[in-house]
Structure formats: C-alpha cells, structure tokens
C-alpha cells in the first residue's frame, strides 16, 4: 500500500522535520510513503472572508493537481469523523482489503481545505475539535498511521 501525504506549506521547524523523518523511517516496513507539499499563500492579518476563500481555492487547486484518480482521499477536516487509533487501523486495513493501493491524506493550510478538495475526498477525518498547526498535524498523522499498522500486524504499541 502507498500512503501519500499531501500538504500545504513547507515544514520549517527542525524538530518537526526530525519527527516526520523518524516516523517515515518506521513506516517504511509497512508501506510506501510519499510526500507532496504544495505552496501556501500568504494570508494577511484581518483578511476579508472573500480573500480567505480565494486563498483556500488557490491552495485547493494546487492540491487537486496532485490527487490521482486511483487515490482514496482522506481529508483532514474539523467537521470530519473522529476515530480512535484502533478504528483508524481498521479503516486502513479495510481499504487494503478493498484493493485500494493508494491512500492520500490531505492536510490543508492555515485556513483549511477548499470545498473542491473536500468534495473530492472519499472520507473526512478529524483528529480533534481543536485546531493544530498544519505542520504539526503532519507528524501527528504519521504517528497515528504508524500506530495503525502496528495494530494491524498485532505488534505491541503504546496505549
């Protein structure tokens, strides 16, 4: 199975890059992991709602260019379904059983995902009702995907 991480913006903090690299190394036992980062748009302070929507649309168009037809798309969204770690592992396992060989997790920028991306998504996933920086979310996501593969393989994991 290929796990694709599509995200807006670059990871700037070294500690996040190190954490992401560590989970990428751990995941290499279980899946092919690829990353695709698209450029983010500068969001001025006190931007109008119309400008915010235009920024999300522009970022969304960049994301859409990198979503392939064969991708099962999981959008990270505040209004998505909340799963615990076991449920996420079961979701990943079920996708494998259904022959979905490419799962693309999509992480939006600071304003979230555009309607176009949300409509293309096959599943909306929420990690919390809280908002997290999109750079940090990438590391949290990778940790949970890694945990999911450990659960699927009946290997020990921290509870």
PDB file of C-alpha atoms in Angstrom:
ATOM      1  CA  UNK A   1       0.000   0.000   0.000  1.00  0.00           C
ATOM      2  CA  UNK A   2       1.153   3.514  -0.764  1.00  0.00           C
ATOM      3  CA  UNK A   3       0.414   6.217   1.786  1.00  0.00           C
ATOM      4  CA  UNK A   4       0.598   9.706   0.297  1.00  0.00           C
ATOM      5  CA  UNK A   5       0.753  12.823   2.431  1.00  0.00           C
ATOM      6  CA  UNK A   6      -0.444  15.877   0.501  1.00  0.00           C
ATOM      7  CA  UNK A   7       0.030  19.077   2.445  1.00  0.00           C
ATOM      8  CA  UNK A   8       0.071  22.822   2.042  1.00  0.00           C
ATOM      9  CA  UNK A   9       3.259  24.641   3.001  1.00  0.00           C
ATOM     10  CA  UNK A  10       6.746  23.545   3.918  1.00  0.00           C
ATOM     11  CA  UNK A  11       7.858  22.233   7.288  1.00  0.00           C
ATOM     12  CA  UNK A  12      10.105  24.942   8.682  1.00  0.00           C
ATOM     13  CA  UNK A  13      10.844  23.700  12.198  1.00  0.00           C
ATOM     14  CA  UNK A  14      13.754  21.264  12.552  1.00  0.00           C
ATOM     15  CA  UNK A  15      12.130  19.343  15.408  1.00  0.00           C
ATOM     16  CA  UNK A  16       9.073  18.616  13.249  1.00  0.00           C
ATOM     17  CA  UNK A  17      11.231  17.585  10.301  1.00  0.00           C
ATOM     18  CA  UNK A  18      13.142  15.196  12.570  1.00  0.00           C
ATOM     19  CA  UNK A  19       9.915  13.693  13.934  1.00  0.00           C
ATOM     20  CA  UNK A  20       8.432  13.290  10.466  1.00  0.00           C
ATOM     21  CA  UNK A  21      11.623  11.619   9.236  1.00  0.00           C
ATOM     22  CA  UNK A  22      11.586   9.236  12.205  1.00  0.00           C
ATOM     23  CA  UNK A  23       8.001   8.115  11.536  1.00  0.00           C
ATOM     24  CA  UNK A  24       8.709   7.878   7.798  1.00  0.00           C
ATOM     25  CA  UNK A  25      11.592   5.516   8.592  1.00  0.00           C
ATOM     26  CA  UNK A  26       9.387   3.412  10.886  1.00  0.00           C
ATOM     27  CA  UNK A  27       6.590   3.268   8.311  1.00  0.00           C
ATOM     28  CA  UNK A  28       8.937   2.027   5.580  1.00  0.00           C
ATOM     29  CA  UNK A  29       8.453  -1.517   6.974  1.00  0.00           C
ATOM     30  CA  UNK A  30       4.719  -1.379   6.297  1.00  0.00           C
ATOM     31  CA  UNK A  31       4.059   0.791   3.255  1.00  0.00           C
ATOM     32  CA  UNK A  32       5.481   3.024   0.588  1.00  0.00           C
ATOM     33  CA  UNK A  33       5.297   6.574   1.937  1.00  0.00           C
ATOM     34  CA  UNK A  34       5.416   9.623  -0.309  1.00  0.00           C
ATOM     35  CA  UNK A  35       5.110  13.316   0.429  1.00  0.00           C
ATOM     36  CA  UNK A  36       3.797  16.094  -1.752  1.00  0.00           C
ATOM     37  CA  UNK A  37       3.906  19.646  -0.481  1.00  0.00           C
ATOM     38  CA  UNK A  38       2.267  22.460  -2.385  1.00  0.00           C
ATOM     39  CA  UNK A  39       2.987  26.137  -1.861  1.00  0.00           C
ATOM     40  CA  UNK A  40       0.899  28.041   0.626  1.00  0.00           C
ATOM     41  CA  UNK A  41      -0.481  31.505   0.062  1.00  0.00           C
ATOM     42  CA  UNK A  42       0.357  34.401   2.329  1.00  0.00           C
ATOM     43  CA  UNK A  43      -2.672  35.265   4.452  1.00  0.00           C
ATOM     44  CA  UNK A  44      -2.728  38.912   5.525  1.00  0.00           C
ATOM     45  CA  UNK A  45      -3.880  39.767   9.039  1.00  0.00           C
ATOM     46  CA  UNK A  46      -7.560  40.646   9.137  1.00  0.00           C
ATOM     47  CA  UNK A  47      -8.135  39.339   5.605  1.00  0.00           C
ATOM     48  CA  UNK A  48     -11.711  39.510   4.371  1.00  0.00           C
ATOM     49  CA  UNK A  49     -13.776  36.343   4.128  1.00  0.00           C
ATOM     50  CA  UNK A  50     -13.675  36.667   0.332  1.00  0.00           C
ATOM     51  CA  UNK A  51      -9.868  36.809   0.347  1.00  0.00           C
ATOM     52  CA  UNK A  52      -9.691  33.815   2.709  1.00  0.00           C
ATOM     53  CA  UNK A  53     -11.923  31.835   0.334  1.00  0.00           C
ATOM     54  CA  UNK A  54      -9.750  32.826  -2.639  1.00  0.00           C
ATOM     55  CA  UNK A  55      -6.621  31.677  -0.759  1.00  0.00           C
ATOM     56  CA  UNK A  56      -8.249  28.316   0.074  1.00  0.00           C
ATOM     57  CA  UNK A  57      -9.351  27.966  -3.550  1.00  0.00           C
ATOM     58  CA  UNK A  58      -5.827  28.651  -4.861  1.00  0.00           C
ATOM     59  CA  UNK A  59      -4.251  26.200  -2.419  1.00  0.00           C
ATOM     60  CA  UNK A  60      -7.001  23.691  -3.220  1.00  0.00           C
ATOM     61  CA  UNK A  61      -6.265  23.889  -6.958  1.00  0.00           C
ATOM     62  CA  UNK A  62      -2.627  23.090  -6.212  1.00  0.00           C
ATOM     63  CA  UNK A  63      -3.663  20.092  -4.119  1.00  0.00           C
ATOM     64  CA  UNK A  64      -6.105  18.849  -6.771  1.00  0.00           C
ATOM     65  CA  UNK A  65      -3.296  18.754  -9.364  1.00  0.00           C
ATOM     66  CA  UNK A  66      -1.556  16.184  -7.164  1.00  0.00           C
ATOM     67  CA  UNK A  67      -4.533  13.918  -6.435  1.00  0.00           C
ATOM     68  CA  UNK A  68      -4.564  10.936  -8.746  1.00  0.00           C
ATOM     69  CA  UNK A  69      -7.650   9.078  -9.953  1.00  0.00           C
ATOM     70  CA  UNK A  70      -6.597   5.919  -8.084  1.00  0.00           C
ATOM     71  CA  UNK A  71      -6.119   7.731  -4.756  1.00  0.00           C
ATOM     72  CA  UNK A  72      -8.527   7.055  -1.928  1.00  0.00           C
ATOM     73  CA  UNK A  73      -8.558  10.558  -0.464  1.00  0.00           C
ATOM     74  CA  UNK A  74      -8.848  11.193   3.267  1.00  0.00           C
ATOM     75  CA  UNK A  75      -9.197  14.894   4.016  1.00  0.00           C
ATOM     76  CA  UNK A  76      -8.259  16.098   7.472  1.00  0.00           C
ATOM     77  CA  UNK A  77     -11.126  18.379   8.420  1.00  0.00           C
ATOM     78  CA  UNK A  78     -12.534  19.779  11.647  1.00  0.00           C
ATOM     79  CA  UNK A  79     -16.007  18.514  10.760  1.00  0.00           C
ATOM     80  CA  UNK A  80     -14.746  15.038   9.839  1.00  0.00           C
ATOM     81  CA  UNK A  81     -15.409  11.782  11.642  1.00  0.00           C
ATOM     82  CA  UNK A  82     -13.362  11.209  14.775  1.00  0.00           C
ATOM     83  CA  UNK A  83     -11.784   7.760  15.014  1.00  0.00           C
ATOM     84  CA  UNK A  84      -9.720   6.225  17.762  1.00  0.00           C
ATOM     85  CA  UNK A  85      -6.417   4.529  16.899  1.00  0.00           C
ATOM     86  CA  UNK A  86      -7.965   1.064  16.534  1.00  0.00           C
ATOM     87  CA  UNK A  87     -10.721   2.411  14.274  1.00  0.00           C
ATOM     88  CA  UNK A  88      -8.147   4.178  12.076  1.00  0.00           C
ATOM     89  CA  UNK A  89      -6.135   0.957  11.814  1.00  0.00           C
ATOM     90  CA  UNK A  90      -9.318  -0.897  10.841  1.00  0.00           C
ATOM     91  CA  UNK A  91     -10.055   1.763   8.201  1.00  0.00           C
ATOM     92  CA  UNK A  92      -6.580   1.357   6.701  1.00  0.00           C
ATOM     93  CA  UNK A  93      -6.912  -2.432   6.808  1.00  0.00           C
ATOM     94  CA  UNK A  94     -10.345  -2.343   5.161  1.00  0.00           C
ATOM     95  CA  UNK A  95      -9.049  -0.104   2.373  1.00  0.00           C
ATOM     96  CA  UNK A  96      -6.324  -2.671   1.717  1.00  0.00           C
ATOM     97  CA  UNK A  97      -8.889  -5.481   1.598  1.00  0.00           C
ATOM     98  CA  UNK A  98     -10.939  -3.433  -0.876  1.00  0.00           C
ATOM     99  CA  UNK A  99      -7.918  -3.190  -3.147  1.00  0.00           C
ATOM    100  CA  UNK A 100      -7.214   0.475  -2.514  1.00  0.00           C
ATOM    101  CA  UNK A 101      -3.475   0.554  -3.112  1.00  0.00           C
ATOM    102  CA  UNK A 102      -3.030   4.308  -2.695  1.00  0.00           C
ATOM    103  CA  UNK A 103      -4.378   6.306   0.244  1.00  0.00           C
ATOM    104  CA  UNK A 104      -3.825  10.065   0.124  1.00  0.00           C
ATOM    105  CA  UNK A 105      -4.169  12.021   3.353  1.00  0.00           C
ATOM    106  CA  UNK A 106      -4.700  15.724   2.643  1.00  0.00           C
ATOM    107  CA  UNK A 107      -3.701  18.424   5.125  1.00  0.00           C
ATOM    108  CA  UNK A 108      -4.793  21.960   4.301  1.00  0.00           C
ATOM    109  CA  UNK A 109      -3.107  25.234   5.088  1.00  0.00           C
ATOM    110  CA  UNK A 110      -3.852  27.598   7.945  1.00  0.00           C
ATOM    111  CA  UNK A 111      -7.342  28.297   6.569  1.00  0.00           C
ATOM    112  CA  UNK A 112      -8.240  24.650   5.973  1.00  0.00           C
ATOM    113  CA  UNK A 113      -9.243  22.893   2.765  1.00  0.00           C
ATOM    114  CA  UNK A 114     -11.218  24.251  -0.163  1.00  0.00           C
ATOM    115  CA  UNK A 115     -14.692  22.968  -0.974  1.00  0.00           C
ATOM    116  CA  UNK A 116     -13.295  21.397  -4.158  1.00  0.00           C
ATOM    117  CA  UNK A 117     -10.849  19.246  -2.175  1.00  0.00           C
ATOM    118  CA  UNK A 118     -13.471  18.351   0.431  1.00  0.00           C
ATOM    119  CA  UNK A 119     -15.873  17.244  -2.320  1.00  0.00           C
ATOM    120  CA  UNK A 120     -13.187  15.072  -3.940  1.00  0.00           C
ATOM    121  CA  UNK A 121     -12.361  13.388  -0.625  1.00  0.00           C
ATOM    122  CA  UNK A 122     -13.701   9.897  -0.053  1.00  0.00           C
ATOM    123  CA  UNK A 123     -13.586  10.329   3.730  1.00  0.00           C
ATOM    124  CA  UNK A 124     -13.301  13.265   6.118  1.00  0.00           C
ATOM    125  CA  UNK A 125     -11.196  12.596   9.217  1.00  0.00           C
ATOM    126  CA  UNK A 126     -10.953  14.767  12.311  1.00  0.00           C
ATOM    127  CA  UNK A 127      -8.303  14.305  14.962  1.00  0.00           C
ATOM    128  CA  UNK A 128      -9.973  16.698  17.378  1.00  0.00           C
ATOM    129  CA  UNK A 129     -12.300  19.655  17.584  1.00  0.00           C
ATOM    130  CA  UNK A 130      -9.164  21.635  18.436  1.00  0.00           C
ATOM    131  CA  UNK A 131      -7.119  23.325  15.731  1.00  0.00           C
ATOM    132  CA  UNK A 132      -3.497  22.258  15.236  1.00  0.00           C
ATOM    133  CA  UNK A 133      -0.791  23.934  13.149  1.00  0.00           C
ATOM    134  CA  UNK A 134      -0.782  22.178   9.790  1.00  0.00           C
ATOM    135  CA  UNK A 135       2.959  21.446  10.065  1.00  0.00           C
ATOM    136  CA  UNK A 136       2.474  19.687  13.424  1.00  0.00           C
ATOM    137  CA  UNK A 137      -0.526  17.800  12.046  1.00  0.00           C
ATOM    138  CA  UNK A 138       1.704  16.001   9.568  1.00  0.00           C
ATOM    139  CA  UNK A 139       3.753  14.458  12.387  1.00  0.00           C
ATOM    140  CA  UNK A 140       0.648  13.573  14.413  1.00  0.00           C
ATOM    141  CA  UNK A 141      -0.876  11.923  11.339  1.00  0.00           C
ATOM    142  CA  UNK A 142       2.243   9.871  10.629  1.00  0.00           C
ATOM    143  CA  UNK A 143       2.385   8.697  14.241  1.00  0.00           C
ATOM    144  CA  UNK A 144      -1.219   7.511  14.043  1.00  0.00           C
ATOM    145  CA  UNK A 145      -0.715   5.781  10.685  1.00  0.00           C
ATOM    146  CA  UNK A 146       2.356   4.043  12.125  1.00  0.00           C
ATOM    147  CA  UNK A 147       0.362   3.027  15.202  1.00  0.00           C
ATOM    148  CA  UNK A 148      -2.389   1.765  12.886  1.00  0.00           C
ATOM    149  CA  UNK A 149      -0.007  -0.513  11.013  1.00  0.00           C
ATOM    150  CA  UNK A 150       1.378  -1.825  14.321  1.00  0.00           C
ATOM    151  CA  UNK A 151      -2.166  -2.641  15.442  1.00  0.00           C
ATOM    152  CA  UNK A 152      -2.993  -4.320  12.098  1.00  0.00           C
ATOM    153  CA  UNK A 153       0.100  -6.509  12.447  1.00  0.00           C
ATOM    154  CA  UNK A 154      -0.698  -7.447  16.073  1.00  0.00           C
ATOM    155  CA  UNK A 155       2.510  -5.768  17.214  1.00  0.00           C
ATOM    156  CA  UNK A 156       2.856  -4.014  20.567  1.00  0.00           C
ATOM    157  CA  UNK A 157       2.111  -0.308  20.719  1.00  0.00           C
ATOM    158  CA  UNK A 158       1.763   2.244  23.478  1.00  0.00           C
ATOM    159  CA  UNK A 159      -1.780   2.503  24.831  1.00  0.00           C
TER     160      UNK A 159
END
